[in-house]
Coordinates of C-alpha atoms and ligand atoms in Angstrom, one line a residue:
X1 CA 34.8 1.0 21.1
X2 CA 34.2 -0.2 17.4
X3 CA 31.0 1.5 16.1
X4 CA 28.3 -0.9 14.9
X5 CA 25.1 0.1 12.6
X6 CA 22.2 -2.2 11.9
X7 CA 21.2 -2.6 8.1
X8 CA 17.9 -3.9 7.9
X9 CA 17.2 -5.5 4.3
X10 CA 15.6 -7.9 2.3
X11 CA 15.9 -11.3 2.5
X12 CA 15.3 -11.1 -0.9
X13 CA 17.7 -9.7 -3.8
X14 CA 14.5 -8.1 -5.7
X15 CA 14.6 -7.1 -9.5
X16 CA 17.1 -4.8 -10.4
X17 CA 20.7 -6.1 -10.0
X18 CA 21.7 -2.5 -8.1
X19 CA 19.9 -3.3 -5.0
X20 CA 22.7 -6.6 -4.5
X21 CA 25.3 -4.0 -6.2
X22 CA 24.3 -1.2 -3.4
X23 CA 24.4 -4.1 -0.2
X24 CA 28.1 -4.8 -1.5
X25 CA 28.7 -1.3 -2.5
X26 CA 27.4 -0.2 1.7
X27 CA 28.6 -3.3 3.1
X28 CA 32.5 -2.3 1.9
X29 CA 32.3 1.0 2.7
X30 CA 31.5 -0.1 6.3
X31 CA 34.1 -2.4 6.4
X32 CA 36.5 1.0 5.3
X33 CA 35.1 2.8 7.9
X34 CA 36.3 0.2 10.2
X35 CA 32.1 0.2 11.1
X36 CA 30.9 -3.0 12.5
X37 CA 27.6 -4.6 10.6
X38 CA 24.9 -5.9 13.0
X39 CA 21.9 -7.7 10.9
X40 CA 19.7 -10.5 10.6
X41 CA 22.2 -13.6 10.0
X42 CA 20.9 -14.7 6.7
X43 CA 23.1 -15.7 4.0
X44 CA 20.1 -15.0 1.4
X45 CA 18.8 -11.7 -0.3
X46 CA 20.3 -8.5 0.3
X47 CA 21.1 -10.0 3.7
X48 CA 23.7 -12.0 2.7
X49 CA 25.0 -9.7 0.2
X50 CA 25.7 -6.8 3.3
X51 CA 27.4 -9.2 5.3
X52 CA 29.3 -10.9 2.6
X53 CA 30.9 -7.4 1.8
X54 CA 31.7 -6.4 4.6
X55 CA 33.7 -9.8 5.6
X56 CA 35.2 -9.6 2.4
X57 CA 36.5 -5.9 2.9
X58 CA 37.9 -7.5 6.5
X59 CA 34.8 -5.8 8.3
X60 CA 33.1 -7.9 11.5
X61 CA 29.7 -9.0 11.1
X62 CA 27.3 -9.7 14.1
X63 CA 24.7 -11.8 12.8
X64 CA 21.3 -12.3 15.1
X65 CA 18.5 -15.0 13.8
X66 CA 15.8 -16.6 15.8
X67 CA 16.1 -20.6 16.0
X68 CA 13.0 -20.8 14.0
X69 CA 14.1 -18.9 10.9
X70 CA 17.7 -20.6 10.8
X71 CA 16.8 -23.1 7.9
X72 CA 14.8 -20.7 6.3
X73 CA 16.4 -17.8 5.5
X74 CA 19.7 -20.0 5.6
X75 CA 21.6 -18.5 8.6
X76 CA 25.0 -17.0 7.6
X77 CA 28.3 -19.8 8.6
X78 CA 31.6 -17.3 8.2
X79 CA 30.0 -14.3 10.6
X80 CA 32.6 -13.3 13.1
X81 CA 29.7 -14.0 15.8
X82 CA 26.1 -15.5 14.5
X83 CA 23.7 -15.5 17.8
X84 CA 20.9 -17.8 18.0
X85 CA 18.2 -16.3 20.1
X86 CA 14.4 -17.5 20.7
X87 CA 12.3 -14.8 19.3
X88 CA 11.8 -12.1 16.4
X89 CA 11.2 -9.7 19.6
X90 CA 14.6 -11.2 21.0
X91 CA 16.3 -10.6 17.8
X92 CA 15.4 -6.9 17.7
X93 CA 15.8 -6.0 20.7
X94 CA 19.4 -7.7 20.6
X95 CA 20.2 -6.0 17.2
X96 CA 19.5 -2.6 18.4
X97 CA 20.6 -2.6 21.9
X98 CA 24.3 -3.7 19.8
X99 CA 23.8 -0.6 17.3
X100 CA 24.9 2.4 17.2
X101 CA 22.4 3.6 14.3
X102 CA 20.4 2.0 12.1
X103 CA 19.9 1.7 8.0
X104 CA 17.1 0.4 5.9
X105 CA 18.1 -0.8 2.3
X106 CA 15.5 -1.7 -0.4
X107 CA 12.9 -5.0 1.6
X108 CA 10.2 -6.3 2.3
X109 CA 7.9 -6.3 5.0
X110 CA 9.9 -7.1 7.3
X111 CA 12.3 -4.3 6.6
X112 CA 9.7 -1.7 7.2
X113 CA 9.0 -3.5 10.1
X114 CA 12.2 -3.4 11.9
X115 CA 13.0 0.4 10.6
X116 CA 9.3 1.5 12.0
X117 CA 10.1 -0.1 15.4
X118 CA 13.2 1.8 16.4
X119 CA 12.0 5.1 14.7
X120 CA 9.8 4.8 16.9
X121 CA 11.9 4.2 20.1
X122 CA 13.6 7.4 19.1
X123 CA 10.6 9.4 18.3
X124 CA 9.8 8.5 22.2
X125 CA 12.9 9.1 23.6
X126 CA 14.4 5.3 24.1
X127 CA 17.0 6.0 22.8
X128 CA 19.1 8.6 20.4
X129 CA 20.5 6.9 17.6
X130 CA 19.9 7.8 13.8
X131 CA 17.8 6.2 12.1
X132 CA 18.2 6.4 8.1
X133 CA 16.8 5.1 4.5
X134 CA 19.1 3.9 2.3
X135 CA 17.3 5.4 -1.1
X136 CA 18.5 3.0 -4.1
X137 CA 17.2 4.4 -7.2
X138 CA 14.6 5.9 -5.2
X139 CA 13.1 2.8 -3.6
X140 CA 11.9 4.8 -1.1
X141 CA 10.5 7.9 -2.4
X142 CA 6.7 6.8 -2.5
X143 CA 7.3 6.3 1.3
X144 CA 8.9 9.7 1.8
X145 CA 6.0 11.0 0.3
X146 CA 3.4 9.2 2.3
X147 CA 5.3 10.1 5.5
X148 CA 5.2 13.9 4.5
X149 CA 1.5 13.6 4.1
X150 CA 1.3 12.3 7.8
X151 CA 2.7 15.6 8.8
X152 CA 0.4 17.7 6.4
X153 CA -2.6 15.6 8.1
X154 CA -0.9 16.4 11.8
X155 CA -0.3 12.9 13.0
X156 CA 3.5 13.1 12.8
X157 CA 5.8 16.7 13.8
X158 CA 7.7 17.7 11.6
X159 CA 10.8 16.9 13.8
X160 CA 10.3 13.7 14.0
X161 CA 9.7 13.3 10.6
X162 CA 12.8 15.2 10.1
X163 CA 14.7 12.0 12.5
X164 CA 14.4 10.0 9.5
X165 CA 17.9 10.5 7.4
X166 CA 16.9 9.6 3.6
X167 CA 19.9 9.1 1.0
X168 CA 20.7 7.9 -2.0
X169 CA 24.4 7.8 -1.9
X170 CA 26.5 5.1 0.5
X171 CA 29.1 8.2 1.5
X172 CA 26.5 10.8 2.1
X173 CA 24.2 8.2 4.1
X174 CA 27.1 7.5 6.5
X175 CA 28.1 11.1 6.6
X176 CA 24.6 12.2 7.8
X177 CA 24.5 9.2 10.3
X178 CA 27.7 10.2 11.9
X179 CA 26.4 13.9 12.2
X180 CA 23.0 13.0 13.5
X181 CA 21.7 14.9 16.0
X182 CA 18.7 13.4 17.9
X183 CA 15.9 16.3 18.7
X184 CA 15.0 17.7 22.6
X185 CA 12.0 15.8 22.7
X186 CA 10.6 17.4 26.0
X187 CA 7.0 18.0 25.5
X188 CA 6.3 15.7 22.6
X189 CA 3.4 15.0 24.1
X190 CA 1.1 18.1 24.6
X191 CA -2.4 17.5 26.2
X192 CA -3.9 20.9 24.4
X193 CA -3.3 19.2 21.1
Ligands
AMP201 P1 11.9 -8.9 4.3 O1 12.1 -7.5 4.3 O2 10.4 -9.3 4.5 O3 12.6 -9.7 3.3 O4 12.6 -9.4 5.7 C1 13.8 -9.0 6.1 C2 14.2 -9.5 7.4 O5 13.2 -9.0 8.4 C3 14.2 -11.0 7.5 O6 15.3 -11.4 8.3 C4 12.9 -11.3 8.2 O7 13.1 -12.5 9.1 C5 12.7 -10.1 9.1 N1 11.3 -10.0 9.5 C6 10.2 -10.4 8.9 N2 9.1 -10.1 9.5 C7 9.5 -9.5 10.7 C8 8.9 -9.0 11.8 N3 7.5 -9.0 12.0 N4 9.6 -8.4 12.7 C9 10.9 -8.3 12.6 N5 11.6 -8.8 11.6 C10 10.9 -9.4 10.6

């Protein structure tokens, strides 16, 4: 069975040229891999510039955009399979039930968004697939920090902190991903604490 992983990204390119260089630069190496892409189905931002590599590199793309955004963010024409569903909730539940794991590049909002949600299906157990931060230039690293901090303040443990794979280097990222091991999370929950 081919394995897919789901890059979340922006719909935007944002200011530095590396984050569209890093998309292509990700997006070829998971055509390499022979790694399907599963993402948004936008042919705009970082979006399009992930699944633009990866068909270029001979890689299948599953696109997956709700009727309501298709004009907007300019849904994707040459995907191997673009799905049109009805909702945002649709869409995500769609994109990770196809996924094998799941990568955040430099976004917006709504890349946080979709990266939070199935870090947290793992943290509870739905399901055991890595979930990782692709680091450009150190996009990320104000967020690492913060997230530590929710440990230090004992909101988060430290092993599901640890879930969260953070690199800054497209062979090491999918490395760590293939080698991911999802935490026994019996007892998560613990009533004396
Ligand atoms: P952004 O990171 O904001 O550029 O958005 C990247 C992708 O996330 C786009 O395809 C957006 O449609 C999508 N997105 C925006 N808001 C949400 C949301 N609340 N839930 C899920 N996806 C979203």
């Amino acid at each position: 069975m081919t394995m897919r992983l789901c890059v979340f990204c922006g719909s935007s390119s944002g200011s530095k040229p590396i984050y569209v260089e890093m998309a292509t630069c990700l997006g070829k190496a998971l055509a390499e891999n022979g790694i399907g892409l599963v993402y948004g189905g936008a042919s705009v931002g970082l979006m399009g510039a992930v699944a633009d590599a990866v068909l270029a590199n001979g890689g299948e793309v599953i696109g997956i955009i709700p009727q309501a955004l298709q004009e907007k963010e300019i849904a994707h024409q040459g995907l191997t399979d673009l799905r049109v569903v009805r909702s945002m909730h649709e869409r995500k539940a769609l994109m990770a039930e196809l996924s094998d794991g799941f990568i955040a590049m430099p976004g917006g909002i709504g890349t946080l968004e979709e990266l939070f949600e199935v870090w947290t299906w793992g943290q509870l157990g739905y399901h055991a697939k890595p979930c990782a931060l692709f680091n450009v230039e150190g996009f990320y690293n104000g967020l690492a920090t913060f997230l530590d901090n929710l440990v230090e303040e004992a909101f988060v443990k430290s092993n599901h902190r640890e879930m969260l794979i953070v690199e800054d280097d497209v062979a090491r990222l999918l490395t760590a991903i293939d080698r991911y091991e999802a935490p026994v999370l019996t007892k998560w929950i613990k009533s004396s604490e």
